[in-house]
Amino acid sequence: AQSVTQLDSQVPVFEEAPVELRCNYSSSVSVYLFWYVQYPNQGLQLLLKYLSGSTLVKGINGFEAEFNKSQTSFHLRKPSVHISDTAEYFCAVSKGIQGAQKLVFGQGTRLTINP
Amino acid sequence: EAQVTQNPRYLITVTGKKLTVTCSQNMNHEYMSWYRQDPGLGLRQIYYSMNVEVTDKGDVPEGYKVSRKEKRNFPLILESPSPNQTSLYFCASSLRVPYNEQFFGPGTRLTVL
């Protein structure tokens, strides 16, 4: 069974500093990878996704992620964070086109931006 | 406005009392899914549906039932709730996975005493 590990449960950073949220997955087959964001008391919203092609994926709100097949990682980055980026971030994976209907999430990383 | 709605948003109930959480989407999406969110565990998929009358188990289906009689609705049924089903539940829909985004509802916080 595939699994997703988010290596940090909480990440505090100062405003305008860069941030990286780490995500590793385990799967021996092709996967699709996603990052979702959950603002306080809201549902989840898609930040970006990797299906195929370029390994550097750009999403909304200035976020980007890089798919590294050899390291089975899909880390999320932003060069300069804002207070409004305070939220919980979830990495998720689905297993190729035949398994696309099943989405496995990581445990989540709570990003706190300090002024 | 395109959206996924869930009702109720908050529910406190007692062990064994059957309940239904409704989910409805107005985007004509074929795919719908239910998740539960627990601290430290992220979201775990309960059931999903690829289309009307087509449903299948996710990773944590025990104690839950679903039905998909109409495209827009995908209710989650707890026949005999237990305290370990206390959780935050999300419904989601998508035009076509994985190519299209999953849109999530606002969540239903369920407490089973």
mmCIF file of N, CA, C and O in Angstrom, chain A residues 32 34 36 38 42-44 46 49 51 90 97 100-107, chain B residues 31 35 37 40 42-43 45 48 50 57 59 90 97-102 104-105:
data_model
loop_
_atom_site.group_PDB
_atom_site.id
_atom_site.type_symbol
_atom_site.label_atom_id
_atom_site.label_comp_id
_atom_site.label_asym_id
_atom_site.label_seq_id
_atom_site.Cartn_x
_atom_site.Cartn_y
_atom_site.Cartn_z
ATOM 1 N N TYR A 32 0.500 10.111 -9.060
ATOM 2 C CA TYR A 32 0.147 11.510 -9.206
ATOM 3 C C TYR A 32 0.277 12.144 -7.822
ATOM 4 O O TYR A 32 -0.080 11.528 -6.822
ATOM 5 N N PHE A 34 -0.048 15.672 -5.172
ATOM 6 C CA PHE A 34 -0.832 16.872 -4.943
ATOM 7 C C PHE A 34 -0.398 17.541 -3.632
ATOM 8 O O PHE A 34 0.043 16.875 -2.701
ATOM 9 N N TYR A 36 -2.422 20.181 -0.985
ATOM 10 C CA TYR A 36 -3.640 20.902 -0.637
ATOM 11 C C TYR A 36 -3.357 21.798 0.561
ATOM 12 O O TYR A 36 -2.519 21.477 1.402
ATOM 13 N N GLN A 38 -5.302 23.914 3.829
ATOM 14 C CA GLN A 38 -6.523 24.053 4.619
ATOM 15 C C GLN A 38 -6.370 25.267 5.528
ATOM 16 O O GLN A 38 -5.591 25.239 6.497
ATOM 17 N N GLN A 42 -11.870 25.767 7.447
ATOM 18 C CA GLN A 42 -12.332 25.649 6.064
ATOM 19 C C GLN A 42 -12.016 24.252 5.521
ATOM 20 O O GLN A 42 -11.304 23.467 6.152
ATOM 21 N N GLY A 43 -12.561 23.964 4.350
ATOM 22 C CA GLY A 43 -12.217 22.741 3.651
ATOM 23 C C GLY A 43 -10.870 22.874 2.969
ATOM 24 O O GLY A 43 -10.178 23.876 3.121
ATOM 25 N N LEU A 44 -10.487 21.858 2.215
ATOM 26 C CA LEU A 44 -9.199 21.873 1.546
ATOM 27 C C LEU A 44 -9.302 22.500 0.170
ATOM 28 O O LEU A 44 -10.345 22.428 -0.491
ATOM 29 N N LEU A 46 -6.921 22.971 -3.539
ATOM 30 C CA LEU A 46 -5.746 22.491 -4.259
ATOM 31 C C LEU A 46 -4.748 23.627 -4.481
ATOM 32 O O LEU A 46 -5.104 24.692 -4.970
ATOM 33 N N LYS A 49 -0.438 20.366 -8.488
ATOM 34 C CA LYS A 49 -0.433 18.928 -8.715
ATOM 35 C C LYS A 49 0.633 18.565 -9.746
ATOM 36 O O LYS A 49 0.980 19.384 -10.619
ATOM 37 N N LEU A 51 1.200 15.572 -12.528
ATOM 38 C CA LEU A 51 0.662 14.399 -13.213
ATOM 39 C C LEU A 51 1.723 13.791 -14.122
ATOM 40 O O LEU A 51 1.873 12.563 -14.196
ATOM 41 N N PHE A 90 -1.304 19.768 3.229
ATOM 42 C CA PHE A 90 -1.356 18.318 3.091
ATOM 43 C C PHE A 90 -0.791 17.893 1.744
ATOM 44 O O PHE A 90 -1.198 18.410 0.693
ATOM 45 N N ILE A 97 -3.266 6.064 -13.282
ATOM 46 C CA ILE A 97 -4.605 6.293 -13.818
ATOM 47 C C ILE A 97 -5.611 5.258 -13.308
ATOM 48 O O ILE A 97 -6.787 5.563 -13.095
ATOM 49 N N ALA A 100 -6.528 6.319 -9.652
ATOM 50 C CA ALA A 100 -6.670 7.756 -9.451
ATOM 51 C C ALA A 100 -7.819 8.111 -8.517
ATOM 52 O O ALA A 100 -7.844 9.199 -7.963
ATOM 53 N N GLN A 101 -8.746 7.204 -8.351
ATOM 54 C CA GLN A 101 -9.902 7.525 -7.526
ATOM 55 C C GLN A 101 -9.594 7.417 -6.036
ATOM 56 O O GLN A 101 -10.386 7.854 -5.208
ATOM 57 N N LYS A 102 -8.457 6.815 -5.665
ATOM 58 C CA LYS A 102 -8.089 6.684 -4.257
ATOM 59 C C LYS A 102 -6.946 7.641 -3.972
ATOM 60 O O LYS A 102 -5.885 7.556 -4.590
ATOM 61 N N LEU A 103 -7.193 8.527 -3.052
ATOM 62 C CA LEU A 103 -6.229 9.561 -2.692
ATOM 63 C C LEU A 103 -5.756 9.308 -1.273
ATOM 64 O O LEU A 103 -6.567 9.185 -0.359
ATOM 65 N N VAL A 104 -4.425 9.218 -1.095
ATOM 66 C CA VAL A 104 -3.843 8.985 0.227
ATOM 67 C C VAL A 104 -3.148 10.267 0.675
ATOM 68 O O VAL A 104 -2.293 10.798 -0.040
ATOM 69 N N PHE A 105 -3.502 10.748 1.849
ATOM 70 C CA PHE A 105 -2.959 11.993 2.371
ATOM 71 C C PHE A 105 -1.869 11.749 3.404
ATOM 72 O O PHE A 105 -1.877 10.745 4.125
ATOM 73 N N GLY A 106 -0.961 12.702 3.496
ATOM 74 C CA GLY A 106 -0.017 12.731 4.595
ATOM 75 C C GLY A 106 -0.675 13.277 5.852
ATOM 76 O O GLY A 106 -1.855 13.657 5.848
ATOM 77 N N GLN A 107 0.112 13.351 6.924
ATOM 78 C CA GLN A 107 -0.434 13.730 8.221
ATOM 79 C C GLN A 107 -0.679 15.231 8.350
ATOM 80 O O GLN A 107 -1.339 15.685 9.276
ATOM 81 N N TYR B 31 -17.336 12.288 -10.010
ATOM 82 C CA TYR B 31 -16.626 11.668 -8.885
ATOM 83 C C TYR B 31 -16.972 12.384 -7.587
ATOM 84 O O TYR B 31 -16.980 13.617 -7.520
ATOM 85 N N TYR B 35 -14.119 11.771 3.255
ATOM 86 C CA TYR B 35 -12.908 11.647 4.037
ATOM 87 C C TYR B 35 -13.221 11.968 5.488
ATOM 88 O O TYR B 35 -14.130 12.737 5.788
ATOM 89 N N GLN B 37 -11.043 13.447 8.930
ATOM 90 C CA GLN B 37 -9.794 14.084 9.326
ATOM 91 C C GLN B 37 -9.630 13.971 10.828
ATOM 92 O O GLN B 37 -10.499 14.414 11.593
ATOM 93 N N GLY B 40 -3.138 14.418 13.577
ATOM 94 C CA GLY B 40 -1.970 13.560 13.427
ATOM 95 C C GLY B 40 -2.099 12.474 12.383
ATOM 96 O O GLY B 40 -1.124 11.783 12.088
ATOM 97 N N GLY B 42 -3.994 13.102 9.331
ATOM 98 C CA GLY B 42 -4.363 13.688 8.049
ATOM 99 C C GLY B 42 -5.777 13.299 7.670
ATOM 100 O O GLY B 42 -6.627 13.058 8.528
ATOM 101 N N LEU B 43 -6.032 13.229 6.371
ATOM 102 C CA LEU B 43 -7.346 12.809 5.880
ATOM 103 C C LEU B 43 -7.252 11.362 5.408
ATOM 104 O O LEU B 43 -6.285 10.978 4.758
ATOM 105 N N GLN B 45 -9.547 8.332 3.383
ATOM 106 C CA GLN B 45 -10.702 8.166 2.509
ATOM 107 C C GLN B 45 -11.619 7.060 3.034
ATOM 108 O O GLN B 45 -11.175 5.950 3.334
ATOM 109 N N TYR B 48 -15.739 6.243 -1.985
ATOM 110 C CA TYR B 48 -15.797 7.118 -3.136
ATOM 111 C C TYR B 48 -16.797 6.567 -4.151
ATOM 112 O O TYR B 48 -17.216 5.402 -4.067
ATOM 113 N N MET B 50 -17.525 6.776 -8.449
ATOM 114 C CA MET B 50 -17.096 7.234 -9.771
ATOM 115 C C MET B 50 -18.281 7.743 -10.604
ATOM 116 O O MET B 50 -18.089 8.493 -11.557
ATOM 117 N N LYS B 57 -15.052 1.122 -1.646
ATOM 118 C CA LYS B 57 -14.457 1.417 -0.354
ATOM 119 C C LYS B 57 -13.143 2.161 -0.508
ATOM 120 O O LYS B 57 -12.357 1.902 -1.415
ATOM 121 N N ASP B 59 -10.000 3.643 2.367
ATOM 122 C CA ASP B 59 -9.105 2.987 3.325
ATOM 123 C C ASP B 59 -9.748 2.683 4.677
ATOM 124 O O ASP B 59 -9.301 1.794 5.396
ATOM 125 N N PHE B 90 -15.224 15.346 5.621
ATOM 126 C CA PHE B 90 -15.257 16.174 4.419
ATOM 127 C C PHE B 90 -15.772 15.363 3.239
ATOM 128 O O PHE B 90 -15.367 14.225 3.021
ATOM 129 N N VAL B 97 -11.097 12.533 -11.945
ATOM 130 C CA VAL B 97 -9.819 12.360 -11.261
ATOM 131 C C VAL B 97 -8.839 11.643 -12.196
ATOM 132 O O VAL B 97 -9.242 10.809 -12.980
ATOM 133 N N PRO B 98 -7.506 11.902 -12.145
ATOM 134 C CA PRO B 98 -6.877 12.901 -11.283
ATOM 135 C C PRO B 98 -6.704 14.255 -11.961
ATOM 136 O O PRO B 98 -6.136 15.163 -11.400
ATOM 137 N N TYR B 99 -7.222 14.363 -13.212
ATOM 138 C CA TYR B 99 -6.904 15.543 -14.036
ATOM 139 C C TYR B 99 -7.551 16.811 -13.510
ATOM 140 O O TYR B 99 -7.028 17.902 -13.688
ATOM 141 N N ASN B 100 -8.679 16.661 -12.854
ATOM 142 C CA ASN B 100 -9.396 17.826 -12.357
ATOM 143 C C ASN B 100 -9.340 17.879 -10.840
ATOM 144 O O ASN B 100 -9.352 16.854 -10.167
ATOM 145 N N GLU B 101 -9.316 19.079 -10.345
ATOM 146 C CA GLU B 101 -9.226 19.319 -8.907
ATOM 147 C C GLU B 101 -10.387 18.691 -8.164
ATOM 148 O O GLU B 101 -11.512 18.650 -8.654
ATOM 149 N N GLN B 102 -10.114 18.200 -6.939
ATOM 150 C CA GLN B 102 -11.194 17.807 -6.044
ATOM 151 C C GLN B 102 -11.618 19.041 -5.256
ATOM 152 O O GLN B 102 -10.799 19.706 -4.637
ATOM 153 N N PHE B 104 -13.631 20.521 -2.120
ATOM 154 C CA PHE B 104 -14.035 20.031 -0.809
ATOM 155 C C PHE B 104 -15.162 20.872 -0.225
ATOM 156 O O PHE B 104 -15.215 22.094 -0.406
ATOM 157 N N GLY B 105 -16.040 20.195 0.504
ATOM 158 C CA GLY B 105 -17.057 20.891 1.262
ATOM 159 C C GLY B 105 -16.458 21.504 2.515
ATOM 160 O O GLY B 105 -15.280 21.319 2.815
#
